[in-house]
Short mmCIF file of C-alpha atoms in Angstrom, two decimals:
data_model
loop_
_atom_site.label_atom_id
_atom_site.label_comp_id
_atom_site.label_asym_id
_atom_site.label_seq_id
_atom_site.Cartn_x
_atom_site.Cartn_y
_atom_site.Cartn_z
CA MET A 1 0.00 0.00 0.00
CA ASP A 2 1.46 3.38 -1.00
CA SER A 3 2.06 5.94 1.74
CA PRO A 4 -0.10 9.07 1.60
CA LYS A 5 1.59 12.17 0.26
CA LEU A 6 3.06 14.62 2.75
CA ASN A 7 0.91 17.76 3.05
CA LEU A 8 3.15 20.81 2.60
CA GLY A 9 2.91 24.56 3.02
CA LEU A 10 5.29 27.21 1.70
CA LEU A 11 6.30 30.45 3.43
CA LEU A 12 7.03 33.05 0.73
CA ASP A 13 7.87 36.74 0.51
CA THR A 14 6.98 36.65 -3.20
CA TYR A 15 6.27 34.08 -5.89
CA LEU A 16 9.46 35.22 -7.64
CA VAL A 17 12.28 32.99 -6.35
CA PRO A 18 15.81 32.01 -7.49
CA ALA A 19 15.93 29.29 -10.14
CA TRP A 20 17.52 26.74 -7.79
CA ILE A 21 14.66 27.16 -5.30
CA TYR A 22 12.17 26.86 -8.18
CA THR A 23 13.86 23.58 -9.21
CA ALA A 24 13.65 22.23 -5.65
CA ILE A 25 9.92 23.05 -5.47
CA GLU A 26 9.29 21.74 -8.99
CA ARG A 27 10.93 18.39 -8.20
CA THR A 28 8.85 18.16 -5.04
CA VAL A 29 5.62 18.88 -6.95
CA ASP A 30 6.52 16.26 -9.56
CA SER A 31 7.36 13.62 -6.95
CA GLU A 32 5.04 11.03 -5.45
CA ALA A 33 6.13 11.96 -1.92
CA ALA A 34 4.46 15.32 -1.27
CA GLN A 35 2.05 18.00 -2.42
CA PHE A 36 1.68 21.72 -1.65
CA SER A 37 -1.75 22.65 -0.37
CA LEU A 38 -0.94 26.08 1.10
CA VAL A 39 1.12 29.19 0.38
CA VAL A 40 1.61 31.61 3.28
CA LEU A 41 2.42 34.86 1.49
CA ARG A 42 3.99 37.75 3.34
CA GLU A 43 2.39 41.11 2.60
CA PRO A 44 4.82 43.80 1.37
CA ASP A 45 6.05 46.04 4.20
CA GLY A 46 8.72 48.20 2.54
CA LYS A 47 12.31 47.62 1.54
CA VAL A 48 14.60 45.13 3.25
CA LEU A 49 17.42 47.01 4.96
CA ARG A 50 20.88 45.51 4.71
CA GLY A 51 24.15 46.46 6.36
CA LYS A 52 26.87 48.11 4.26
CA GLY A 53 29.09 45.03 4.60
CA GLU A 54 26.43 42.77 3.11
CA LEU A 55 25.71 45.26 0.33
CA VAL A 56 29.39 45.20 -0.68
CA ALA A 57 29.30 41.40 -0.84
CA ARG A 58 26.17 41.39 -2.99
CA TRP A 59 27.56 44.13 -5.28
CA TYR A 60 30.78 42.23 -5.91
CA THR A 61 28.92 38.92 -6.42
CA ALA A 62 26.62 40.53 -9.03
CA ILE A 63 29.63 41.73 -11.07
CA ASP A 64 31.48 38.47 -10.54
CA GLU A 65 28.47 36.50 -11.80
CA LYS A 66 28.53 38.27 -15.16
CA VAL A 67 32.21 37.37 -15.64
CA PHE A 68 32.51 33.83 -14.29
CA VAL A 69 29.12 32.08 -14.41
CA ARG A 70 28.37 30.11 -17.57
CA GLY A 71 25.15 28.27 -18.40
CA SER A 72 22.09 28.31 -16.16
CA ARG A 73 22.26 30.80 -13.31
CA ALA A 74 21.00 29.50 -9.98
CA THR A 75 19.96 33.02 -8.96
CA GLU A 76 17.88 33.74 -12.08
CA PRO A 77 14.38 34.78 -10.86
CA LYS A 78 11.53 32.39 -11.72
CA SER A 79 7.86 32.57 -10.77
CA LEU A 80 6.23 29.82 -8.72
CA LYS A 81 2.73 31.09 -9.44
CA LYS A 82 1.84 28.58 -12.15
CA LEU A 83 3.55 25.71 -10.32
CA LEU A 84 1.53 26.39 -7.15
CA ALA A 85 -1.74 27.38 -8.86
CA LYS A 86 -3.74 24.74 -6.95
CA ALA A 87 -2.47 25.76 -3.52
CA ALA A 88 -4.58 27.98 -1.27
CA VAL A 89 -3.07 31.36 -0.31
CA ILE A 90 -3.07 33.04 3.11
CA PRO A 91 -1.61 36.58 3.09
CA VAL A 92 0.00 37.50 6.42
CA LYS A 93 1.80 40.42 8.03
CA PRO A 94 4.33 39.13 10.61
CA ILE A 95 4.74 40.86 13.98
CA HIS A 96 8.28 41.90 14.97
CA THR A 97 9.48 40.74 18.41
CA GLU A 98 12.88 40.52 20.14
CA MET A 99 13.09 36.81 19.25
CA GLY A 100 12.12 37.22 15.61
CA TYR A 101 8.86 37.44 13.70
CA SER A 102 5.63 35.77 14.79
CA LEU A 103 2.18 35.54 13.20
CA ARG A 104 -1.14 36.82 14.43
CA GLU A 105 -3.51 34.44 16.17
CA TYR A 106 -6.15 34.49 13.43
CA ASP A 107 -3.49 33.75 10.78
CA LEU A 108 -2.21 30.83 12.85
CA LYS A 109 -5.75 29.46 13.14
CA LYS A 110 -6.14 29.51 9.35
CA ILE A 111 -2.80 27.77 8.84
CA LYS A 112 -3.60 25.08 11.44
CA SER A 113 -6.83 24.27 9.60
CA PHE A 114 -4.77 22.85 6.71
CA ASP A 115 -3.31 20.16 8.99
CA LEU A 116 0.17 20.51 7.43
CA ASP A 117 2.94 17.99 7.80
CA ILE A 118 5.72 20.49 7.01
CA LEU A 119 6.08 24.21 6.31
CA ILE A 120 8.97 25.11 3.99
CA ARG A 121 10.46 28.55 4.68
CA VAL A 122 11.62 30.36 1.53
CA GLY A 123 11.77 33.97 2.60
CA PHE A 124 10.23 35.56 5.71
CA ASP A 125 12.46 36.85 8.48
CA PRO A 126 13.63 34.57 11.31
CA LEU A 127 10.48 33.05 12.81
CA CYS A 128 9.45 32.46 16.38
CA GLY A 129 6.33 31.56 18.30
CA GLN A 130 3.52 29.13 17.58
CA ILE A 131 4.10 28.99 13.82
CA LEU A 132 7.10 26.71 14.48
CA SER A 133 4.86 24.05 16.04
CA CYS A 134 1.91 24.34 13.64
CA PRO A 135 3.07 21.62 11.20
CA CYS A 136 3.41 18.03 12.37
CA TYR A 137 7.12 17.85 11.41
CA GLY A 138 7.96 21.51 11.93
CA VAL A 139 9.29 24.28 9.70
CA TRP A 140 12.12 23.32 7.32
CA GLU A 141 14.52 25.65 5.55
CA TYR A 142 17.68 25.70 3.48
CA PHE A 143 20.63 26.86 5.54
CA SER A 144 24.23 27.96 5.06
CA PRO A 145 26.46 29.24 7.88
CA CYS A 146 27.18 32.43 5.87
CA ARG A 147 25.33 34.71 3.47
CA PRO A 148 25.50 35.42 0.59
CA TYR A 149 25.89 31.77 -0.35
CA GLY A 150 29.40 30.84 -1.47
CA TYR A 151 30.90 34.33 -0.97
CA TRP A 152 32.77 34.17 2.32
CA GLU A 153 34.14 30.68 1.65
CA VAL A 154 36.06 32.07 -1.35
CA MET A 155 37.11 35.30 0.36
CA GLN A 156 38.35 33.53 3.49
CA GLY A 157 40.01 30.66 1.62
CA SER A 158 37.77 27.85 2.90
CA THR A 159 38.31 24.58 1.02
CA SER A 160 34.64 23.56 1.19
CA THR A 161 31.24 25.24 0.84
CA GLN A 162 28.45 23.81 2.97
CA MET A 163 24.70 23.72 2.55
CA ALA A 164 22.02 22.01 4.61
CA ILE A 165 18.33 21.40 5.15
CA ARG A 166 17.37 22.02 8.75
CA MET A 167 14.26 21.96 10.94
CA LEU A 168 13.69 25.07 13.05
CA PRO A 169 13.36 24.44 16.80
CA LYS A 170 9.92 24.35 18.35
CA ASP A 171 11.15 24.88 21.91
CA GLY A 172 13.92 27.46 21.58
CA GLY A 173 16.68 24.86 21.32
CA PRO A 174 19.14 24.47 18.44
CA ALA A 175 17.96 23.86 14.91
CA ARG A 176 18.12 20.25 13.78
CA ILE A 177 20.16 19.41 10.69
CA LEU A 178 18.20 16.98 8.51
CA PHE A 179 20.81 16.74 5.75
CA SER A 180 24.05 18.53 4.93
CA ALA A 181 26.65 18.32 2.20
CA ALA A 182 29.88 20.09 1.31
CA ALA A 183 31.23 20.89 -2.14
CA LEU A 184 34.78 21.78 -3.06
CA THR A 185 35.07 25.58 -3.10
CA TYR A 186 35.86 27.15 -6.46
CA PRO A 187 38.62 29.49 -5.25
CA PHE A 188 38.54 32.19 -7.95
CA SER A 189 34.91 33.31 -8.05
CA PRO A 190 32.27 33.61 -5.29
CA ALA A 191 29.47 33.66 -7.89
CA ARG A 192 30.65 30.52 -9.66
CA ASN A 193 31.22 28.82 -6.33
CA ALA A 194 27.69 29.69 -5.22
CA ASN A 195 26.18 28.68 -8.56
CA ARG A 196 27.60 25.16 -8.33
CA SER A 197 26.64 24.74 -4.66
CA LEU A 198 23.09 26.04 -5.08
CA TRP A 199 22.27 23.80 -8.05
CA LYS A 200 23.55 20.87 -6.01
CA ALA A 201 21.37 21.92 -3.06
CA ALA A 202 18.23 21.93 -5.23
CA SER A 203 18.03 18.15 -4.78
CA PHE A 204 18.19 18.25 -0.95
CA LEU A 205 14.53 19.09 -0.28
CA PRO A 206 12.82 16.56 -2.59
CA ARG A 207 15.21 13.83 -1.46
CA GLN A 208 14.56 14.40 2.24
CA LEU A 209 10.82 14.59 1.72
CA GLY A 210 11.02 11.36 -0.26
CA ALA A 211 13.03 9.72 2.52
CA LEU A 212 10.52 10.80 5.19
CA GLY A 213 7.60 9.54 3.10
CA THR A 214 9.27 6.20 2.37
CA GLN A 215 10.84 5.47 5.76
CA GLY A 216 8.13 6.90 7.97
CA GLU A 217 8.46 9.28 10.91
CA GLU A 218 10.10 6.97 13.47
CA ARG A 219 12.83 5.54 11.22
CA TYR A 220 13.60 8.84 9.47
CA PHE A 221 14.04 10.90 12.63
CA GLN A 222 15.94 8.10 14.37
CA GLN A 223 18.50 8.27 11.58
CA ILE A 224 18.63 12.05 11.90
CA LYS A 225 19.24 11.69 15.64
CA THR A 226 22.28 9.45 15.08
CA GLN A 227 23.71 12.00 12.63
CA ASP A 228 23.30 15.03 14.89
CA GLU A 229 26.77 14.75 16.49
CA GLY A 230 28.45 14.70 13.08
CA ASN A 231 26.57 17.85 12.14
CA SER A 232 27.55 19.78 15.27
CA SER A 233 29.60 22.28 13.25
CA PHE A 234 26.43 23.21 11.40
CA ILE A 235 24.37 23.99 14.49
CA SER A 236 24.22 27.76 14.34
CA ASP A 237 21.70 30.55 14.61
CA GLY A 238 22.85 31.77 11.21
CA LYS A 239 23.45 35.32 12.48
CA PHE A 240 26.64 35.81 10.49
CA GLN A 241 27.94 39.37 10.64
CA PRO A 242 29.67 40.52 7.43
CA PRO A 243 33.15 42.00 8.02
CA SER A 244 33.73 45.72 7.59
CA ILE A 245 33.97 47.37 4.19
CA ALA A 246 37.71 47.89 4.71
CA ALA A 247 38.27 44.20 5.46
CA GLN A 248 36.26 43.17 2.41
CA ALA A 249 38.16 45.61 0.20
CA GLY A 250 41.37 43.86 1.25
CA TRP A 251 39.91 40.42 0.45
CA ILE A 252 38.60 41.55 -2.93
CA GLY A 253 41.98 43.05 -3.78
CA ARG A 254 43.80 39.83 -2.89
CA LEU A 255 41.29 37.77 -4.89
CA LEU A 256 41.79 39.94 -7.97
CA VAL A 257 45.57 39.52 -7.67
CA LYS A 258 45.16 35.74 -7.30
CA ASN A 259 42.94 35.63 -10.41
CA ALA A 260 45.47 37.66 -12.40
CA LYS A 261 48.27 35.25 -11.40
CA GLU A 262 46.11 32.26 -12.33
CA MET A 263 45.30 33.71 -15.76
CA LEU A 264 49.00 34.37 -16.42
CA SER A 265 49.93 30.85 -15.28
CA ARG A 266 47.36 29.30 -17.63
CA LYS A 267 48.80 31.32 -20.50
CA LEU A 268 52.39 30.27 -19.79
CA THR A 269 51.93 26.69 -18.61
CA ARG A 270 49.81 23.63 -19.41
CA ASP A 271 48.12 21.27 -16.99
CA ALA A 272 49.38 17.72 -17.43
CA TRP A 273 47.27 14.77 -16.33
CA PHE A 274 49.29 11.65 -15.68
CA LEU A 275 48.99 8.18 -14.15
CA MET A 276 50.32 6.91 -10.82
CA TYR A 277 50.70 3.34 -9.60
CA ASP A 278 51.94 1.30 -6.66
CA LEU A 279 52.44 -2.50 -6.59
CA SER A 280 52.85 -2.86 -2.82
CA GLU A 281 50.22 -4.69 -0.79
CA ASN A 282 49.83 -1.71 1.53
CA GLU A 283 46.39 -0.26 0.87
CA ALA A 284 47.30 2.95 2.70
CA THR A 285 50.36 3.87 0.62
CA PRO A 286 50.72 7.70 0.71
CA PHE A 287 50.48 9.43 -2.65
CA HIS A 288 54.07 10.65 -2.56
CA ASP A 289 55.25 7.00 -2.62
CA TYR A 290 53.35 6.23 -5.84
CA ARG A 291 55.33 6.09 -9.09
CA LYS A 292 54.39 8.56 -11.80
CA ILE A 293 53.92 7.71 -15.48
CA ILE A 294 54.25 10.94 -17.42
CA PRO A 295 52.64 11.29 -20.89
CA PRO A 296 54.48 12.73 -23.93
CA PRO A 297 54.18 16.48 -24.65
CA ASN A 298 50.78 17.65 -25.95
CA ARG A 299 49.06 14.62 -24.41
CA PHE A 300 47.27 13.88 -21.19
CA TRP A 301 46.18 10.55 -19.74
CA ALA A 302 42.99 9.92 -17.79
CA ASP A 303 40.30 7.37 -16.81
CA PRO A 304 42.55 4.31 -16.21
CA HIS A 305 41.11 0.78 -16.13
CA VAL A 306 43.48 -1.98 -14.95
CA VAL A 307 43.42 -5.63 -16.04
CA GLN A 308 45.79 -8.19 -14.45
CA LYS A 309 46.88 -11.05 -16.71
CA ASP A 310 49.92 -13.37 -16.71
CA ASN A 311 51.73 -11.55 -13.88
CA SER A 312 51.45 -8.22 -15.68
CA TYR A 313 49.15 -5.25 -15.31
CA TYR A 314 47.55 -3.74 -18.42
CA ILE A 315 46.39 -0.16 -17.93
CA PHE A 316 43.78 0.94 -20.48
CA PHE A 317 43.17 4.69 -20.45
CA GLU A 318 42.03 7.72 -22.41
CA GLU A 319 44.89 9.42 -24.23
CA PHE A 320 43.90 12.93 -25.23
CA ASP A 321 45.79 14.49 -28.12
CA ALA A 322 45.94 18.28 -27.72
CA LEU A 323 46.59 18.76 -31.46
CA GLU A 324 43.66 16.62 -32.60
CA LYS A 325 41.53 17.76 -29.63
CA ARG A 326 40.15 14.24 -29.35
CA GLY A 327 40.68 11.28 -27.07
CA HIS A 328 41.42 7.68 -28.02
CA ILE A 329 42.08 4.52 -26.02
CA SER A 330 45.65 3.41 -25.32
CA VAL A 331 47.24 0.74 -23.15
CA LEU A 332 50.53 0.41 -21.32
CA THR A 333 51.95 -2.59 -19.50
CA VAL A 334 53.50 -2.76 -16.04
CA ASN A 335 55.27 -6.05 -15.27
CA ALA A 336 55.59 -7.70 -11.87
CA ASN A 337 58.84 -5.80 -11.20
CA GLY A 338 57.16 -2.46 -11.79
CA GLN A 339 58.82 -1.81 -15.17
CA VAL A 340 56.64 0.20 -17.56
CA GLN A 341 56.49 -0.37 -21.30
CA ASP A 342 55.64 2.44 -23.73
CA SER A 343 51.96 3.13 -24.30
CA VAL A 344 50.31 1.84 -27.48
CA PRO A 345 47.05 3.10 -29.07
CA VAL A 346 44.46 0.30 -29.23
CA LEU A 347 41.31 2.10 -30.41
CA LYS A 348 40.92 5.30 -32.43
CA GLN A 349 37.77 6.70 -33.99
CA SER A 350 36.74 9.93 -35.70
CA TYR A 351 35.02 10.91 -32.43
CA HIS A 352 36.11 11.22 -28.81
CA LEU A 353 36.59 8.06 -26.71
CA SER A 354 37.24 7.75 -22.98
CA TYR A 355 36.54 5.58 -19.91
CA PRO A 356 37.50 2.15 -21.33
CA CYS A 357 35.59 -0.54 -19.45
CA VAL A 358 37.42 -3.84 -20.07
CA PHE A 359 36.09 -7.22 -18.92
CA GLU A 360 36.65 -10.92 -19.53
CA TRP A 361 33.87 -13.31 -20.58
CA ASN A 362 34.26 -16.94 -21.68
CA GLY A 363 38.03 -16.55 -21.96
CA ARG A 364 37.85 -13.46 -24.18
CA PHE A 365 38.35 -9.80 -23.36
CA TYR A 366 35.88 -7.10 -24.38
CA MET A 367 35.77 -3.32 -24.08
CA VAL A 368 32.95 -0.78 -23.84
CA PRO A 369 34.37 2.76 -24.08
CA GLU A 370 32.50 6.00 -23.48
CA SER A 371 31.46 7.39 -26.88
CA SER A 372 28.67 9.87 -26.12
CA GLU A 373 29.90 12.24 -28.85
CA HIS A 374 28.88 9.54 -31.37
CA ARG A 375 25.64 8.88 -29.44
CA THR A 376 26.29 5.12 -29.36
CA ILE A 377 27.30 2.47 -26.88
CA ASP A 378 29.64 0.03 -28.63
CA LEU A 379 31.15 -3.34 -27.75
CA TYR A 380 34.64 -4.24 -28.96
CA GLU A 381 36.47 -7.56 -28.71
CA CYS A 382 40.20 -7.71 -27.93
CA VAL A 383 41.05 -10.22 -30.67
CA GLU A 384 44.76 -10.03 -29.82
CA PHE A 385 45.00 -8.93 -26.19
CA PRO A 386 45.72 -6.19 -25.36
CA ARG A 387 46.46 -4.36 -28.62
CA SER A 388 43.83 -5.21 -31.20
CA GLU A 389 40.22 -4.10 -30.77
CA GLU A 390 37.56 -5.23 -33.22
CA HIS A 391 34.05 -3.79 -33.26
CA THR A 392 31.59 -6.51 -32.27
CA SER A 393 28.22 -4.82 -31.93
CA GLU A 394 26.40 -1.56 -31.34
CA LEU A 395 24.59 -1.98 -28.05
CA GLN A 396 22.63 1.27 -28.31
CA SER A 397 22.31 4.04 -30.88
CA GLN A 398 20.97 7.60 -30.82
CA PHE A 399 21.80 7.58 -27.13
CA ARG A 400 22.26 10.93 -25.40
CA ILE A 401 24.12 11.13 -22.12
CA SER A 402 23.76 14.31 -20.06
#
């Protein structure tokens, strides 16, 4: 028997939201786990006042976005109006208190009548009071330790950028982290760093709602309880104070110098991808003890796949030719003593090839390389292992991989 859909409400300042939030809501609407029956819409009450430090951060990010962000922008405004056309709307005007913003009694009564499982906060100021205990499973929100998203991590040199889904406390205690993840910080652009992190975070909400619907309340929150200690660094009130304008000016200046050095380095040097190997039985061999296999000039090697046969190791890999701007499949041999033979091309086509997947079946070796540029999935037989590849069959055609 299928579980009933979770009954959701949405706290909004406006139907116009960033594209990544729109995607999170859209995926939730399209899922089998939940449905939105209510929108709590904040009535306009004038402009939002921001400190000068935060304004500097947003100004720099807006310029940075135009320079560094390519493709879909996570912050592009999109309207939720059509997506939430079936949801009822309750306009409210929050009351300011020392603890945050609360709702009027008659607004709370209307909201309670919808018997919500969860309220999702997208907008509104920090909430307090009875609204936090109206839904069965509380008020959920996206959370990052710093705002704007992805800005301070770049400026302060943090190696990771964190995002989370959390449940606001009903009793004044700490917020509860339901799910968190960290992405590698892109060190040269706050806007590009934020763009990557926000698109990744779009999946958090529908996944957690799906998990709650599938696992049920007891199992889901028991798992969350066991994860709470690991998320202790995320437990925060989110009241991050932007540094002074002078401090930010220094950071921006250093970032511009770093970007200039990086651009000059890319003009004068070339990244070289290479292979590394170790034949010892120690699974924890440090990287500096691995042996390097360096490709010829104007080549890089990637995506290795290792086959052991007759006391030798055969490393199949993508060999990218910088002149042809196309990859093909090559192989090199490492014997039991660790001696490396020169690489040999085994499969070339008029289109790009990579990720050679080699396997043995009935005493014969076969390969399925990545060939998405050709929109096919092809099977090749190693008729004279490891150097001769013969096309056996086309497993799939007109196949698009995104």
